[in-house]
Amino acid sequence: DFTPSMSQYIYSGIVTGATQYRFRLELFDEMSPTPEVPVYSQSVDSPNNYVTLNQFTGLLPSTTYVVTVSVELFGEFGPYGKDCAVTTPAFAAKATPAMDLGFEATIYPNPFTTNFTLAVETSSQTDFGIKVFDMVGRLVDQRTVSVSEMKKGILGDQYPSGVYNVIITQDEVVKTLRVVKR
């Protein structure tokens, strides 16, 4: 377990003949009804045997994540190797007015079968950034929407069945929600 800076390299062992290294960063919640299912999972592919935390999105400060690495040999990725715990640094807090509490976001219905609504409450008029990742860490959807468009924020109709992490940002405030499509 170690705490690198956001730009410090996190290395894996060198594998002779490897053409890519896939670094998977996951966060598990032991208090969840399904503690074996990560609440955050994102992968970054690199031709090098190292990665930085800056390459991952939606990380929480002072939080311990599990890193595993898979190596591509002969055009196929193998199984993930031994895990390693990495704790994110406590990010420097940005001064914000005392009345600015960020925003609240909820998803319903969850789980969903066709699509879901992303409901937000905010006092800011700044646009929202929305990124949706599948549990392998692939970006499935990305968009920027205004506060008025967010009132009718319906997503998910094009997604295959699975578990998704929805990352919403506004004014440097980040919320991560998990949603399941049946």
mmCIF file of C-alpha atoms in Angstrom:
data_model
loop_
_atom_site.group_PDB
_atom_site.id
_atom_site.type_symbol
_atom_site.label_atom_id
_atom_site.label_comp_id
_atom_site.label_asym_id
_atom_site.label_seq_id
_atom_site.Cartn_x
_atom_site.Cartn_y
_atom_site.Cartn_z
ATOM 1 C CA ASP A 1 0.000 0.000 0.000
ATOM 2 C CA PHE A 2 1.459 3.336 -0.997
ATOM 3 C CA THR A 3 0.350 6.883 -1.760
ATOM 4 C CA PRO A 4 1.868 8.232 -4.964
ATOM 5 C CA SER A 5 1.348 11.738 -6.269
ATOM 6 C CA MET A 6 -1.138 11.966 -9.131
ATOM 7 C CA SER A 7 1.747 12.182 -11.639
ATOM 8 C CA GLN A 8 4.100 9.582 -10.105
ATOM 9 C CA TYR A 9 4.599 6.410 -12.146
ATOM 10 C CA ILE A 10 3.054 3.183 -10.872
ATOM 11 C CA TYR A 11 5.090 0.330 -12.357
ATOM 12 C CA SER A 12 4.323 -3.291 -13.127
ATOM 13 C CA GLY A 13 6.939 -5.932 -13.799
ATOM 14 C CA ILE A 14 8.329 -6.052 -17.339
ATOM 15 C CA VAL A 15 7.031 -8.968 -19.406
ATOM 16 C CA THR A 16 9.197 -9.950 -22.384
ATOM 17 C CA GLY A 17 7.213 -9.774 -25.615
ATOM 18 C CA ALA A 18 4.357 -7.732 -24.139
ATOM 19 C CA THR A 19 2.794 -5.266 -26.579
ATOM 20 C CA GLN A 20 0.390 -3.589 -24.105
ATOM 21 C CA TYR A 21 -0.126 -3.374 -20.360
ATOM 22 C CA ARG A 22 -3.715 -2.971 -19.084
ATOM 23 C CA PHE A 23 -3.842 -1.294 -15.669
ATOM 24 C CA ARG A 24 -7.187 -1.753 -13.883
ATOM 25 C CA LEU A 25 -8.022 0.481 -10.913
ATOM 26 C CA GLU A 26 -10.957 -0.636 -8.742
ATOM 27 C CA LEU A 27 -12.695 0.511 -5.582
ATOM 28 C CA PHE A 28 -14.688 -1.932 -3.476
ATOM 29 C CA ASP A 29 -17.266 -1.097 -0.803
ATOM 30 C CA GLU A 30 -17.311 -3.780 1.905
ATOM 31 C CA MET A 31 -20.572 -2.316 3.269
ATOM 32 C CA SER A 32 -22.337 -2.822 -0.073
ATOM 33 C CA PRO A 33 -24.853 -5.686 -0.463
ATOM 34 C CA THR A 34 -22.495 -6.944 -3.205
ATOM 35 C CA PRO A 35 -19.004 -6.214 -1.789
ATOM 36 C CA GLU A 36 -17.326 -8.295 -4.513
ATOM 37 C CA VAL A 37 -18.651 -5.912 -7.201
ATOM 38 C CA PRO A 38 -16.472 -2.805 -7.494
ATOM 39 C CA VAL A 39 -18.155 0.589 -7.123
ATOM 40 C CA TYR A 40 -15.441 1.995 -9.415
ATOM 41 C CA SER A 41 -13.529 0.202 -12.145
ATOM 42 C CA GLN A 42 -11.529 1.790 -14.926
ATOM 43 C CA SER A 43 -8.788 0.417 -17.166
ATOM 44 C CA VAL A 44 -5.977 2.210 -18.970
ATOM 45 C CA ASP A 45 -3.975 0.515 -21.737
ATOM 46 C CA SER A 46 -0.341 1.530 -22.134
ATOM 47 C CA PRO A 47 2.532 0.354 -24.330
ATOM 48 C CA ASN A 48 4.723 0.975 -21.251
ATOM 49 C CA ASN A 49 4.851 -0.950 -17.978
ATOM 50 C CA TYR A 50 3.735 2.082 -15.982
ATOM 51 C CA VAL A 51 0.753 4.376 -15.499
ATOM 52 C CA THR A 52 -0.079 7.477 -13.419
ATOM 53 C CA LEU A 53 -3.218 8.210 -11.402
ATOM 54 C CA ASN A 54 -3.758 11.265 -13.653
ATOM 55 C CA GLN A 55 -4.760 8.826 -16.408
ATOM 56 C CA PHE A 56 -7.860 7.719 -14.446
ATOM 57 C CA THR A 57 -11.017 9.820 -14.056
ATOM 58 C CA GLY A 58 -13.316 10.357 -11.090
ATOM 59 C CA LEU A 59 -10.873 9.370 -8.323
ATOM 60 C CA LEU A 60 -11.736 10.283 -4.752
ATOM 61 C CA PRO A 61 -9.141 11.871 -2.424
ATOM 62 C CA SER A 62 -7.487 9.783 0.315
ATOM 63 C CA THR A 63 -9.136 6.598 -0.967
ATOM 64 C CA THR A 64 -7.516 3.172 -1.345
ATOM 65 C CA TYR A 65 -7.950 1.559 -4.758
ATOM 66 C CA VAL A 66 -6.842 -1.877 -5.958
ATOM 67 C CA VAL A 67 -4.530 -1.985 -9.000
ATOM 68 C CA THR A 68 -4.159 -5.106 -11.144
ATOM 69 C CA VAL A 69 -2.349 -5.519 -14.463
ATOM 70 C CA SER A 70 -3.033 -7.687 -17.494
ATOM 71 C CA VAL A 71 -0.479 -8.056 -20.289
ATOM 72 C CA GLU A 72 -1.125 -8.394 -24.016
ATOM 73 C CA LEU A 73 0.916 -11.179 -25.605
ATOM 74 C CA PHE A 74 0.383 -12.403 -29.170
ATOM 75 C CA GLY A 75 -2.651 -10.124 -29.593
ATOM 76 C CA GLU A 76 -4.562 -11.245 -26.477
ATOM 77 C CA PHE A 77 -4.706 -9.973 -22.918
ATOM 78 C CA GLY A 78 -4.036 -12.589 -20.256
ATOM 79 C CA PRO A 79 -5.481 -12.820 -16.746
ATOM 80 C CA TYR A 80 -4.897 -10.039 -14.241
ATOM 81 C CA GLY A 81 -1.952 -10.558 -11.905
ATOM 82 C CA LYS A 82 -1.450 -10.004 -8.184
ATOM 83 C CA ASP A 83 -3.151 -6.884 -6.846
ATOM 84 C CA CYS A 84 -1.579 -3.871 -5.185
ATOM 85 C CA ALA A 85 -3.265 -1.227 -3.009
ATOM 86 C CA VAL A 86 -2.770 2.428 -3.946
ATOM 87 C CA THR A 87 -4.136 5.317 -1.890
ATOM 88 C CA THR A 88 -4.895 8.557 -3.688
ATOM 89 C CA PRO A 89 -3.393 11.722 -2.212
ATOM 90 C CA ALA A 90 -5.545 14.244 -0.376
ATOM 91 C CA PHE A 91 -6.109 16.745 -3.169
ATOM 92 C CA ALA A 92 -5.517 20.400 -2.418
ATOM 93 C CA ALA A 93 -8.895 21.838 -1.549
ATOM 94 C CA LYS A 94 -9.997 24.657 -3.810
ATOM 95 C CA ALA A 95 -11.430 27.649 -2.001
ATOM 96 C CA THR A 96 -15.171 27.817 -2.615
ATOM 97 C CA PRO A 97 -17.802 30.117 -1.176
ATOM 98 C CA ALA A 98 -19.385 28.701 1.981
ATOM 99 C CA MET A 99 -22.836 28.685 0.375
ATOM 100 C CA ASP A 100 -21.698 26.635 -2.652
ATOM 101 C CA LEU A 101 -22.452 23.058 -1.676
ATOM 102 C CA GLY A 102 -22.010 21.577 -5.144
ATOM 103 C CA PHE A 103 -24.912 19.532 -6.439
ATOM 104 C CA GLU A 104 -26.934 16.434 -5.669
ATOM 105 C CA ALA A 105 -27.507 13.717 -8.256
ATOM 106 C CA THR A 106 -29.715 10.631 -8.301
ATOM 107 C CA ILE A 107 -30.511 7.956 -10.868
ATOM 108 C CA TYR A 108 -33.902 6.297 -11.245
ATOM 109 C CA PRO A 109 -35.085 3.688 -11.853
ATOM 110 C CA ASN A 110 -32.109 1.635 -10.736
ATOM 111 C CA PRO A 111 -31.869 -1.069 -11.954
ATOM 112 C CA PHE A 112 -33.439 -0.109 -15.306
ATOM 113 C CA THR A 113 -34.485 -2.026 -18.423
ATOM 114 C CA THR A 114 -34.871 0.640 -21.148
ATOM 115 C CA ASN A 115 -33.392 3.935 -19.939
ATOM 116 C CA PHE A 116 -32.821 5.894 -16.750
ATOM 117 C CA THR A 117 -33.276 9.473 -15.618
ATOM 118 C CA LEU A 118 -30.391 11.424 -14.141
ATOM 119 C CA ALA A 119 -31.923 13.958 -11.752
ATOM 120 C CA VAL A 120 -29.777 16.779 -10.359
ATOM 121 C CA GLU A 121 -30.304 19.642 -7.955
ATOM 122 C CA THR A 122 -27.852 22.512 -8.253
ATOM 123 C CA SER A 123 -27.611 26.237 -7.603
ATOM 124 C CA SER A 124 -24.997 26.713 -10.347
ATOM 125 C CA GLN A 125 -25.793 27.418 -14.001
ATOM 126 C CA THR A 126 -22.543 25.849 -15.263
ATOM 127 C CA ASP A 127 -22.844 22.967 -17.747
ATOM 128 C CA PHE A 128 -22.541 19.371 -16.542
ATOM 129 C CA GLY A 129 -20.032 16.871 -17.894
ATOM 130 C CA ILE A 130 -21.315 13.295 -17.992
ATOM 131 C CA LYS A 131 -19.154 10.230 -18.597
ATOM 132 C CA VAL A 132 -20.466 6.673 -18.430
ATOM 133 C CA PHE A 133 -18.032 3.764 -18.070
ATOM 134 C CA ASP A 134 -18.766 0.051 -18.183
ATOM 135 C CA MET A 135 -17.239 -2.171 -15.493
ATOM 136 C CA VAL A 136 -14.204 -2.885 -17.674
ATOM 137 C CA GLY A 137 -13.488 0.852 -17.655
ATOM 138 C CA ARG A 138 -14.474 1.518 -21.275
ATOM 139 C CA LEU A 139 -16.062 4.890 -21.982
ATOM 140 C CA VAL A 140 -19.621 4.125 -23.158
ATOM 141 C CA ASP A 141 -21.101 7.626 -23.281
ATOM 142 C CA GLN A 142 -19.771 11.156 -22.902
ATOM 143 C CA ARG A 143 -21.610 14.445 -23.196
ATOM 144 C CA THR A 144 -21.816 18.009 -21.934
ATOM 145 C CA VAL A 145 -25.284 19.283 -21.076
ATOM 146 C CA SER A 146 -26.730 22.526 -19.762
ATOM 147 C CA VAL A 147 -28.646 22.692 -16.492
ATOM 148 C CA SER A 148 -31.942 23.038 -18.414
ATOM 149 C CA GLU A 149 -31.123 19.992 -20.604
ATOM 150 C CA MET A 150 -30.249 18.051 -17.452
ATOM 151 C CA LYS A 151 -33.866 18.419 -16.271
ATOM 152 C CA LYS A 152 -34.750 15.814 -18.910
ATOM 153 C CA GLY A 153 -31.531 13.810 -18.587
ATOM 154 C CA ILE A 154 -32.586 10.428 -19.980
ATOM 155 C CA LEU A 155 -29.747 8.002 -20.739
ATOM 156 C CA GLY A 156 -29.066 4.318 -21.221
ATOM 157 C CA ASP A 157 -31.319 3.282 -24.093
ATOM 158 C CA GLN A 158 -28.301 2.353 -26.251
ATOM 159 C CA TYR A 159 -26.381 0.522 -23.488
ATOM 160 C CA PRO A 160 -26.183 -3.281 -23.386
ATOM 161 C CA SER A 161 -27.124 -5.039 -20.127
ATOM 162 C CA GLY A 162 -24.521 -4.534 -17.409
ATOM 163 C CA VAL A 163 -23.255 -2.362 -14.563
ATOM 164 C CA TYR A 164 -22.158 1.215 -15.290
ATOM 165 C CA ASN A 165 -20.386 4.008 -13.417
ATOM 166 C CA VAL A 166 -21.880 7.413 -14.212
ATOM 167 C CA ILE A 167 -19.494 10.284 -13.453
ATOM 168 C CA ILE A 168 -21.072 13.741 -13.307
ATOM 169 C CA THR A 169 -18.978 16.910 -12.966
ATOM 170 C CA GLN A 170 -19.930 20.540 -12.475
ATOM 171 C CA ASP A 171 -17.665 23.356 -11.250
ATOM 172 C CA GLU A 172 -14.943 20.824 -10.325
ATOM 173 C CA VAL A 173 -17.396 18.888 -8.113
ATOM 174 C CA VAL A 174 -17.485 15.204 -9.104
ATOM 175 C CA LYS A 175 -20.213 12.674 -8.279
ATOM 176 C CA THR A 176 -19.977 8.992 -9.186
ATOM 177 C CA LEU A 177 -23.123 6.854 -9.289
ATOM 178 C CA ARG A 178 -23.530 3.207 -10.192
ATOM 179 C CA VAL A 179 -26.450 1.990 -12.296
ATOM 180 C CA VAL A 180 -27.502 -1.469 -13.498
ATOM 181 C CA LYS A 181 -29.203 -2.235 -16.823
ATOM 182 C CA ARG A 182 -31.055 -5.547 -16.902
#
